PDB file of C-alpha atoms in Angstrom:
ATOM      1  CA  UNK A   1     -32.794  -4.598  21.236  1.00  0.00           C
ATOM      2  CA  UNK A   2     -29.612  -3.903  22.691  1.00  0.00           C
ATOM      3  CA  UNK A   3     -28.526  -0.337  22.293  1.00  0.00           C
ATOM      4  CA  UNK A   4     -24.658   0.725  22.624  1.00  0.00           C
ATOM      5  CA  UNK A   5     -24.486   4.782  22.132  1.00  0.00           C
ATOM      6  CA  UNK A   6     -21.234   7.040  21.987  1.00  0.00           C
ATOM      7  CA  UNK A   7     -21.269  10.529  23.170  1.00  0.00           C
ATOM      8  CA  UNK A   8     -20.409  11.887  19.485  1.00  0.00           C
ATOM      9  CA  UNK A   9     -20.141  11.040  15.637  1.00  0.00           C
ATOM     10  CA  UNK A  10     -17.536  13.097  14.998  1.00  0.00           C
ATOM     11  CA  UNK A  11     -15.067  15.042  17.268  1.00  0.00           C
ATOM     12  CA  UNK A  12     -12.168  17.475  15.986  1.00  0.00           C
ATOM     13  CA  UNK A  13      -9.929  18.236  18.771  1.00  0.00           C
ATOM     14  CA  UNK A  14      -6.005  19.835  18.973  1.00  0.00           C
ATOM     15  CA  UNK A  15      -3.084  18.440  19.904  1.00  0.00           C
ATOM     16  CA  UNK A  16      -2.633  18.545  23.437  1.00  0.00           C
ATOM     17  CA  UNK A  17      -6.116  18.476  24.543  1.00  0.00           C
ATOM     18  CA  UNK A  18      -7.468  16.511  27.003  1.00  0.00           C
ATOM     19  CA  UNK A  19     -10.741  13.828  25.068  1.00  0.00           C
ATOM     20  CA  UNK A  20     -13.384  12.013  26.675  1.00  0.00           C
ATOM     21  CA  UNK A  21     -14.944   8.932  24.608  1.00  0.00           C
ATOM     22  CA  UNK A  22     -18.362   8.019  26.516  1.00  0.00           C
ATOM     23  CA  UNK A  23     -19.908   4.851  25.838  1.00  0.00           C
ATOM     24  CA  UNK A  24     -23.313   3.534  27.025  1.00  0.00           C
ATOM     25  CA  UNK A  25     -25.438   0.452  27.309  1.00  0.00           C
ATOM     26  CA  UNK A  26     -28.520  -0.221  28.006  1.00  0.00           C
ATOM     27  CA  UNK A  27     -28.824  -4.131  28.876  1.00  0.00           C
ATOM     28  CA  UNK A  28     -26.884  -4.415  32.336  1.00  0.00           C
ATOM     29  CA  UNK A  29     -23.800  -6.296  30.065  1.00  0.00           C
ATOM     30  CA  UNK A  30     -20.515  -6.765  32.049  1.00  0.00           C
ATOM     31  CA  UNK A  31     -18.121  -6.474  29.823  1.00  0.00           C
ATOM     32  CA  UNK A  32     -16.995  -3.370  28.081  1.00  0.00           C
ATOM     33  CA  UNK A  33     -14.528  -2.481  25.195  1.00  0.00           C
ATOM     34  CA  UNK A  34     -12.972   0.057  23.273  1.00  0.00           C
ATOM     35  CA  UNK A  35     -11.016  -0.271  20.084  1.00  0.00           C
ATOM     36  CA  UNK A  36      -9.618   1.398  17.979  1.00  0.00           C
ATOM     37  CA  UNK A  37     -10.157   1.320  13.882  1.00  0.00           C
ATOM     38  CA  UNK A  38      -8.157   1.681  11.353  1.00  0.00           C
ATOM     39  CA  UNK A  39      -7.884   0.786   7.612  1.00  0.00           C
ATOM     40  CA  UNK A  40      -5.430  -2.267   6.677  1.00  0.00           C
ATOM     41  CA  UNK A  41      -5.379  -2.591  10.550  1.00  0.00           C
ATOM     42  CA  UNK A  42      -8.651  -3.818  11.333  1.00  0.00           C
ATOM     43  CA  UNK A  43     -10.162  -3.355  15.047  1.00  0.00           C
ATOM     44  CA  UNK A  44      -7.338  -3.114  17.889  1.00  0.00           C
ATOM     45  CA  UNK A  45      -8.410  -3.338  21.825  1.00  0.00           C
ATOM     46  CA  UNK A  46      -7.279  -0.536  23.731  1.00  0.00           C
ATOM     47  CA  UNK A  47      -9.226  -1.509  27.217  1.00  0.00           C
ATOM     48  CA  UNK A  48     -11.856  -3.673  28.134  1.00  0.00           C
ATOM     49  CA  UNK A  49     -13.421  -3.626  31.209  1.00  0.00           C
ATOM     50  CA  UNK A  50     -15.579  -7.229  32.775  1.00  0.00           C
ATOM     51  CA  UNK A  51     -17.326  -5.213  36.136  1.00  0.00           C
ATOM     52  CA  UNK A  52     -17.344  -1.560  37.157  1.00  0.00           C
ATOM     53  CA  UNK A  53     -14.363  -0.291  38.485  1.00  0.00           C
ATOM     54  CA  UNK A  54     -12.550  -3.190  36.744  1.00  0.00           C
ATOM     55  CA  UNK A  55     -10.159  -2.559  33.681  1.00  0.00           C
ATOM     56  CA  UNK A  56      -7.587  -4.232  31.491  1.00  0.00           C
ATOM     57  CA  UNK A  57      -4.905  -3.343  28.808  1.00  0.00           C
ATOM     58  CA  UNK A  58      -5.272  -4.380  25.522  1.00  0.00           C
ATOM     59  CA  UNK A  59      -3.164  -4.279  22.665  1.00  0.00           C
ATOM     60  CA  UNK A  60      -2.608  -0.534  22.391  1.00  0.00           C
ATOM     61  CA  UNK A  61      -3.392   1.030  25.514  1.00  0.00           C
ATOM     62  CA  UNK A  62      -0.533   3.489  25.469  1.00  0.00           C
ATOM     63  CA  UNK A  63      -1.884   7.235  25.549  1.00  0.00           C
ATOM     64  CA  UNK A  64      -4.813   5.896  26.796  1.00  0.00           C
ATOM     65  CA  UNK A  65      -7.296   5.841  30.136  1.00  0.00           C
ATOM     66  CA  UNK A  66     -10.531   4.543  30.791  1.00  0.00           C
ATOM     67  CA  UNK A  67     -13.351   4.898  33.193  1.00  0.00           C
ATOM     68  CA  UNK A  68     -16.189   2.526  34.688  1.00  0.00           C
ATOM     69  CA  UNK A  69     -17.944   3.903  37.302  1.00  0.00           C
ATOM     70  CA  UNK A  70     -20.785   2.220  36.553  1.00  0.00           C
ATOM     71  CA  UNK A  71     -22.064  -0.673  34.942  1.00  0.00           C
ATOM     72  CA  UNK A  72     -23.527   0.765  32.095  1.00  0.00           C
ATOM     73  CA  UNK A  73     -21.088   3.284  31.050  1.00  0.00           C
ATOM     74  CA  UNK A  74     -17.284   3.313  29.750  1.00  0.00           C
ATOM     75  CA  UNK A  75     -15.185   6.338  29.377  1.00  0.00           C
ATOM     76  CA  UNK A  76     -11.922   6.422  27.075  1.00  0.00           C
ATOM     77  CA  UNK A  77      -9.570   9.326  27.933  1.00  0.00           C
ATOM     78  CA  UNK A  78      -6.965  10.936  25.886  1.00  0.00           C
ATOM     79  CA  UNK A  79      -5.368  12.834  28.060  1.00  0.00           C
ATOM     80  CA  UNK A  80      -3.208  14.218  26.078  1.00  0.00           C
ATOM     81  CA  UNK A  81      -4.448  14.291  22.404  1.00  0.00           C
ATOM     82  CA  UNK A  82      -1.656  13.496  19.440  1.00  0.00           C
ATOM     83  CA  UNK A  83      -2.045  13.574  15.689  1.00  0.00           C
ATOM     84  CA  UNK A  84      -1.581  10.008  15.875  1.00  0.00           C
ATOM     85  CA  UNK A  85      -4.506   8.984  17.404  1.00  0.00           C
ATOM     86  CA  UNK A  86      -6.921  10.327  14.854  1.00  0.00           C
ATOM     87  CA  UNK A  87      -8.939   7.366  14.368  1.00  0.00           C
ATOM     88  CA  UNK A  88     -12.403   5.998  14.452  1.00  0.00           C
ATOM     89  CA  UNK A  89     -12.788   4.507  18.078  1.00  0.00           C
ATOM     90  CA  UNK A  90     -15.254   1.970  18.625  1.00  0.00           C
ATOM     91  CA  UNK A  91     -17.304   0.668  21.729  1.00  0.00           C
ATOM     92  CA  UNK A  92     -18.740  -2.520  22.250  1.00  0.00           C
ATOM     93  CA  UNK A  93     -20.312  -4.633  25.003  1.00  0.00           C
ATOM     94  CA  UNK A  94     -21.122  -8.054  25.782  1.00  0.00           C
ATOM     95  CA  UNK A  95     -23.068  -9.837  28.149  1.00  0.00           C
ATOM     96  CA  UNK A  96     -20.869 -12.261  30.195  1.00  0.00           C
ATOM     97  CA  UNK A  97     -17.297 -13.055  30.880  1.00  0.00           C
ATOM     98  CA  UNK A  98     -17.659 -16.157  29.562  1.00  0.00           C
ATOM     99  CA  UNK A  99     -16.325 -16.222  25.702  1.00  0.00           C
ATOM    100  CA  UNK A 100     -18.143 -16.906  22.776  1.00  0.00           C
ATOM    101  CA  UNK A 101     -20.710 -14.253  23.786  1.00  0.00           C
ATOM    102  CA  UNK A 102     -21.556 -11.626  20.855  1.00  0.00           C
ATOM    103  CA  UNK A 103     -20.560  -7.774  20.840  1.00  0.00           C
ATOM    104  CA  UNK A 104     -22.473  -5.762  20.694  1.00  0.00           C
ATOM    105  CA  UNK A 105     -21.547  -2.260  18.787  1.00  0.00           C
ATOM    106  CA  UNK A 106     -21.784   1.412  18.800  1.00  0.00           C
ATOM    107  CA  UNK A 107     -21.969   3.635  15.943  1.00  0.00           C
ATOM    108  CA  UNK A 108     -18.530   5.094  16.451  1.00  0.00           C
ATOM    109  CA  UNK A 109     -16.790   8.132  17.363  1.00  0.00           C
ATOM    110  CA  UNK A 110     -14.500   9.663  14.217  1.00  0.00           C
ATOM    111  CA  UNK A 111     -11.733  11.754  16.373  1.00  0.00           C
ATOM    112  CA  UNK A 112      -9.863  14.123  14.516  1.00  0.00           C
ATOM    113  CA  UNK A 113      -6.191  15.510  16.410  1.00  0.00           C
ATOM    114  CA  UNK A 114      -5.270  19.000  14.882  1.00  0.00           C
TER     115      UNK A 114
ATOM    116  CA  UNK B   1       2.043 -12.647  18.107  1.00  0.00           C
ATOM    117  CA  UNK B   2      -0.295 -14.612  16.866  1.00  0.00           C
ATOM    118  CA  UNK B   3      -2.227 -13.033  13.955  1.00  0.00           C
ATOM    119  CA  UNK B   4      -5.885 -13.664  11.885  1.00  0.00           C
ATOM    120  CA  UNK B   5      -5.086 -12.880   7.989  1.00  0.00           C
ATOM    121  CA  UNK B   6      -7.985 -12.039   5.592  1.00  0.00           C
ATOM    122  CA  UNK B   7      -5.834 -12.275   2.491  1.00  0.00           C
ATOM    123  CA  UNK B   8      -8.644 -10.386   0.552  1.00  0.00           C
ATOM    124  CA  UNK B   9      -8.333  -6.764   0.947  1.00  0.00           C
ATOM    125  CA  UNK B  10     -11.481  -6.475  -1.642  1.00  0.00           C
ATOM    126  CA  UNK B  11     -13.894  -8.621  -3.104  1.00  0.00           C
ATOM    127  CA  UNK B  12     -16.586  -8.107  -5.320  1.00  0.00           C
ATOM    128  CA  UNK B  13     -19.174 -10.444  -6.763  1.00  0.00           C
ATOM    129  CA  UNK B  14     -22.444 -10.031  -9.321  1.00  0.00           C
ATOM    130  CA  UNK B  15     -25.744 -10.170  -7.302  1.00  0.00           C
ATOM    131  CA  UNK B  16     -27.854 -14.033  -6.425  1.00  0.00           C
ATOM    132  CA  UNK B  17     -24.378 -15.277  -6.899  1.00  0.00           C
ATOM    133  CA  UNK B  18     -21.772 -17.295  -4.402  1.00  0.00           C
ATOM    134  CA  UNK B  19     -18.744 -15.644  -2.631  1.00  0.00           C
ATOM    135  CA  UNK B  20     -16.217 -16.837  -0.365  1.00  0.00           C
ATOM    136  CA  UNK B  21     -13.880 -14.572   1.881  1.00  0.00           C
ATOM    137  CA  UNK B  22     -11.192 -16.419   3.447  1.00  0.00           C
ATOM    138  CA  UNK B  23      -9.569 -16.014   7.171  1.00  0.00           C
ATOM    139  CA  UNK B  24      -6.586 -17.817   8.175  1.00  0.00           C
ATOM    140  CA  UNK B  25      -4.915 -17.673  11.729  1.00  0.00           C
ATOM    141  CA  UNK B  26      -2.202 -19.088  14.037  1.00  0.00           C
ATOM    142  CA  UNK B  27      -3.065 -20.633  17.433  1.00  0.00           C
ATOM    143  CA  UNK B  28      -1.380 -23.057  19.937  1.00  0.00           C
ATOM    144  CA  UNK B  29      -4.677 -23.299  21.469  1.00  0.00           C
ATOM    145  CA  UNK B  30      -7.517 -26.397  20.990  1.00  0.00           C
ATOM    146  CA  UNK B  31     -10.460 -23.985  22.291  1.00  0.00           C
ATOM    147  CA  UNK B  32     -10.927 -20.604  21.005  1.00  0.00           C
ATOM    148  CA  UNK B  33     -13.888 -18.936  19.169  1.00  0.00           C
ATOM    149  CA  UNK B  34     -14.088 -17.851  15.659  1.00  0.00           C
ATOM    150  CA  UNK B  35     -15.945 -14.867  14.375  1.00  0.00           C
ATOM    151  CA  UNK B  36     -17.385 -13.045  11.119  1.00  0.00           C
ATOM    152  CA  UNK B  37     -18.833  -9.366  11.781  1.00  0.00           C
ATOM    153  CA  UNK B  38     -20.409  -7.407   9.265  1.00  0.00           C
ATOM    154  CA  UNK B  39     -19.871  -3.195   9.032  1.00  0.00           C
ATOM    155  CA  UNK B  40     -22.140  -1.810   6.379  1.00  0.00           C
ATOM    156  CA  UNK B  41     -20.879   1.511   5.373  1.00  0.00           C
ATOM    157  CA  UNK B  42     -21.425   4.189   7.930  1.00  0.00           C
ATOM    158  CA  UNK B  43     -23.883   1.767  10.415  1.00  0.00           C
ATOM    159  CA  UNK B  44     -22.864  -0.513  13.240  1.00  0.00           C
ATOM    160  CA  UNK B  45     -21.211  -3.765  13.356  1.00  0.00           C
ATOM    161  CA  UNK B  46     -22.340  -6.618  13.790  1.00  0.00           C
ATOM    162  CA  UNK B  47     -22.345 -10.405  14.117  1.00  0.00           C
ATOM    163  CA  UNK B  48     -22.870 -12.336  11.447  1.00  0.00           C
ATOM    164  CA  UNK B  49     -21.691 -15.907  12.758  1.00  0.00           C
ATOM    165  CA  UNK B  50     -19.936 -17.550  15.341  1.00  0.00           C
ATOM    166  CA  UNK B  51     -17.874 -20.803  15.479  1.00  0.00           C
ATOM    167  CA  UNK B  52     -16.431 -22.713  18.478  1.00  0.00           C
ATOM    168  CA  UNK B  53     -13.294 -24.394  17.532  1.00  0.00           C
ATOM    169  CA  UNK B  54     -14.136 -27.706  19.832  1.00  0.00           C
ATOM    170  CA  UNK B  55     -17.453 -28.242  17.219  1.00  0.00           C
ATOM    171  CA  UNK B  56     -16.864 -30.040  14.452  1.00  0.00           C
ATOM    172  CA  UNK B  57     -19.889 -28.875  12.485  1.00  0.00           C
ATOM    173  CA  UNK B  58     -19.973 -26.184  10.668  1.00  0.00           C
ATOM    174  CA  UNK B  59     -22.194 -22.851  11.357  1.00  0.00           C
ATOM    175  CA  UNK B  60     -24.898 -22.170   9.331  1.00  0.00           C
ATOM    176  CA  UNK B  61     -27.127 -18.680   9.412  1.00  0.00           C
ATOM    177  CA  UNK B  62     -29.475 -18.765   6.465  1.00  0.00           C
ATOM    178  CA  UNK B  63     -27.244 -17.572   3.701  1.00  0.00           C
ATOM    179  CA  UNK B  64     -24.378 -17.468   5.482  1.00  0.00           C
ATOM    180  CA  UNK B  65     -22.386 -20.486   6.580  1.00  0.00           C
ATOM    181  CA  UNK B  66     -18.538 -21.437   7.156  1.00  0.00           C
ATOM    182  CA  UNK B  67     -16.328 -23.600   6.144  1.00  0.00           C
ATOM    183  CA  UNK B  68     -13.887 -24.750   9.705  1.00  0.00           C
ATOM    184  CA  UNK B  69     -10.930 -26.323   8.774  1.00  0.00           C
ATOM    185  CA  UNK B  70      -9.340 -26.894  12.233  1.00  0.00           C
ATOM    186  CA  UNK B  71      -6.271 -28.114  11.172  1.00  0.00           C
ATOM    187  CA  UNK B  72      -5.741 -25.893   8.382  1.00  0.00           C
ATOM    188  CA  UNK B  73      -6.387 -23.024  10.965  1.00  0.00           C
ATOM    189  CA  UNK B  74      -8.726 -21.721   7.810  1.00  0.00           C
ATOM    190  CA  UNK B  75     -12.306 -20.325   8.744  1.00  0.00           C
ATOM    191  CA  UNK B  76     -13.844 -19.102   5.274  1.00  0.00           C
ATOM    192  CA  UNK B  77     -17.276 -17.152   5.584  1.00  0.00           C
ATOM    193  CA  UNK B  78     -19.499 -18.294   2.314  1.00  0.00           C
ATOM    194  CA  UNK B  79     -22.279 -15.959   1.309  1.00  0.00           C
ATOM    195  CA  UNK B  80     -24.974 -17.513  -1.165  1.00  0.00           C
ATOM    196  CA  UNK B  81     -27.842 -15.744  -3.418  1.00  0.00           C
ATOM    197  CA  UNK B  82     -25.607 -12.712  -2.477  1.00  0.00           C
ATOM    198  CA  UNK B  83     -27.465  -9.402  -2.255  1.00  0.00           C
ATOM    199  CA  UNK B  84     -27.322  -5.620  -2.259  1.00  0.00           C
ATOM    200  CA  UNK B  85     -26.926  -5.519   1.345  1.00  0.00           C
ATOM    201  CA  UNK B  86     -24.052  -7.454   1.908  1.00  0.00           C
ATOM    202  CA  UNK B  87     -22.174  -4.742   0.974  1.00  0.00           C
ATOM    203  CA  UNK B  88     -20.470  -4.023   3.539  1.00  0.00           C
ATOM    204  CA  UNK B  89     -16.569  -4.681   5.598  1.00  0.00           C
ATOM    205  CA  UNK B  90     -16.369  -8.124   6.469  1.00  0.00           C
ATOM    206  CA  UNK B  91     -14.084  -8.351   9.844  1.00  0.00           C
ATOM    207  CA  UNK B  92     -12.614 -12.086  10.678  1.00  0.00           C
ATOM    208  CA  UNK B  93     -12.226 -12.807  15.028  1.00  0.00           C
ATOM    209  CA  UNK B  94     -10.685 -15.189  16.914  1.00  0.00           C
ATOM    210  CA  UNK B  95     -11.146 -15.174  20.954  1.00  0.00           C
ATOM    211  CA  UNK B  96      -8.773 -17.269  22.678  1.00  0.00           C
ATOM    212  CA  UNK B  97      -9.009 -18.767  25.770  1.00  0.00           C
ATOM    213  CA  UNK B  98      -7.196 -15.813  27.999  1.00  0.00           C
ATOM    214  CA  UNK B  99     -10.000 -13.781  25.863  1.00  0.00           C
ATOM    215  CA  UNK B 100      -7.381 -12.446  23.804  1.00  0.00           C
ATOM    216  CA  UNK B 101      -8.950 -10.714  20.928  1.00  0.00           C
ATOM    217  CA  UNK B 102      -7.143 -10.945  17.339  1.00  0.00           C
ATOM    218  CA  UNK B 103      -8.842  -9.367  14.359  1.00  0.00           C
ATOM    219  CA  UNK B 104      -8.272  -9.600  11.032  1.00  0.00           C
ATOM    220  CA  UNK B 105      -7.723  -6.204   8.938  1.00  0.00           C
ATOM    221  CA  UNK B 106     -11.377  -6.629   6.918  1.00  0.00           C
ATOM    222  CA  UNK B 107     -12.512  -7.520   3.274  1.00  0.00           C
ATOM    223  CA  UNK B 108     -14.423  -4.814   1.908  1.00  0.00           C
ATOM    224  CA  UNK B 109     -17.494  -7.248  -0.086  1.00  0.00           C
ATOM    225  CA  UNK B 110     -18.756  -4.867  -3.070  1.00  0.00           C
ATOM    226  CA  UNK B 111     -22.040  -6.479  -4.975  1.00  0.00           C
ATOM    227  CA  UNK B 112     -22.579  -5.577  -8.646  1.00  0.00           C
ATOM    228  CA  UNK B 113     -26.318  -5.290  -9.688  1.00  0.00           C
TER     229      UNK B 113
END
């Protein structure tokens, strides 16, 4: 089974702080995303990544960073942490740059900015 | 921007019966991929069915199947003999051919016993 782990359930940081988001897969997929979720808004892509050391925007990626140093692993920074980006963030991965190929998801990371 | 609207914020249906949730988008494009992901409450997401836009056919996964209407730009998810676990937040996808990713903003599905 494919397995797609973040670093926490729940996070409660303060304003101004710098967040990492770490994401990790265990079935050598290429591509790599994080979104963001919110309710009435549904899922929106912050960055995805399709090979290490490969990254691009997505919808929202103001405020945002990201990280693959390797294959398996994608990093979402806050670097500087604002009230409005409590959220639940979601990671998922996928096997191929081709489309039409399912993503896989973690369980979430629930970030509360205080 | 182009958009994917599930019209439904909530749904709710009685248990072993039929429910439909609809998805409606806007596209230029003839290929693109269509999506329905399932997020039980507090557990992972995940796919429930995928549809290629260039197929005429209609996807079928054992109680789940669609109903494509290209030209309509309408991608409804059906859900027979409906059961307890359905319950969950029903997310609508469309993948476009620069892999643009446009989700809709989820029908929470609520079964009654």
């Amino acid at each position: 089974d494919v397995k797609v782990t973040q670093s926490s359930r729940y996070l409660v940081k303060r304003t101004g702080e710098k967040v990492f988001l770490e994401c990790v897969q265990d079935m050598d997929h290429e591509n790599m995303f994080w979104y963001r979720q919110d309710p009435g808004l549904g899922l929106r892509l912050i960055y995805f990544s399709y090979d290490v050391k490969m990254k691009e925007k997505g919808d929202i990626p103001e405020g945002y960073s990201v990280s693959r140093e390797k294959k398996e692993r994608f990093s979402l920074i806050l670097e500087s942490a604002s009230t409005n980006q409590t959220s639940m963030y979601l990671c998922a991965s996928s096997p191929h740059r081709d489309r039409g190929h399912e993503q896989y998801f973690g369980p979430g990371t629930r970030l509360t900015v205080t | 921007a182009q958009t994917v609207t599930q019209s439904q914020p909530e749904m709710s249906v009685q248990e072993a019966e039929t429910v439909t949730l609809s998805c409606t988008y806007d596209t230029s494009e003839s290929d693109y991929y269509l999506f329905w992901y399932k997020q039980p409450p507090s557990r992972q997401m995940i796919l429930v069915i995928r549809q290629e836009a260039y197929k005429q056919q209609n996807a079928t996964e054992n109680r789940f199947s669609v109903n494509f209407q290209k030209a309509a730009k309408s991608f409804s998810l059906k859900i027979s003999d409906s059961q307890l676990g359905d319950a969950a937040m029903y997310f609508c996808l469309k993948l476009d051919s620069n892999y643009q990713l446009i989700w809709g903003a989820g029908t929470k599905l609520i079964i009654k016993p």
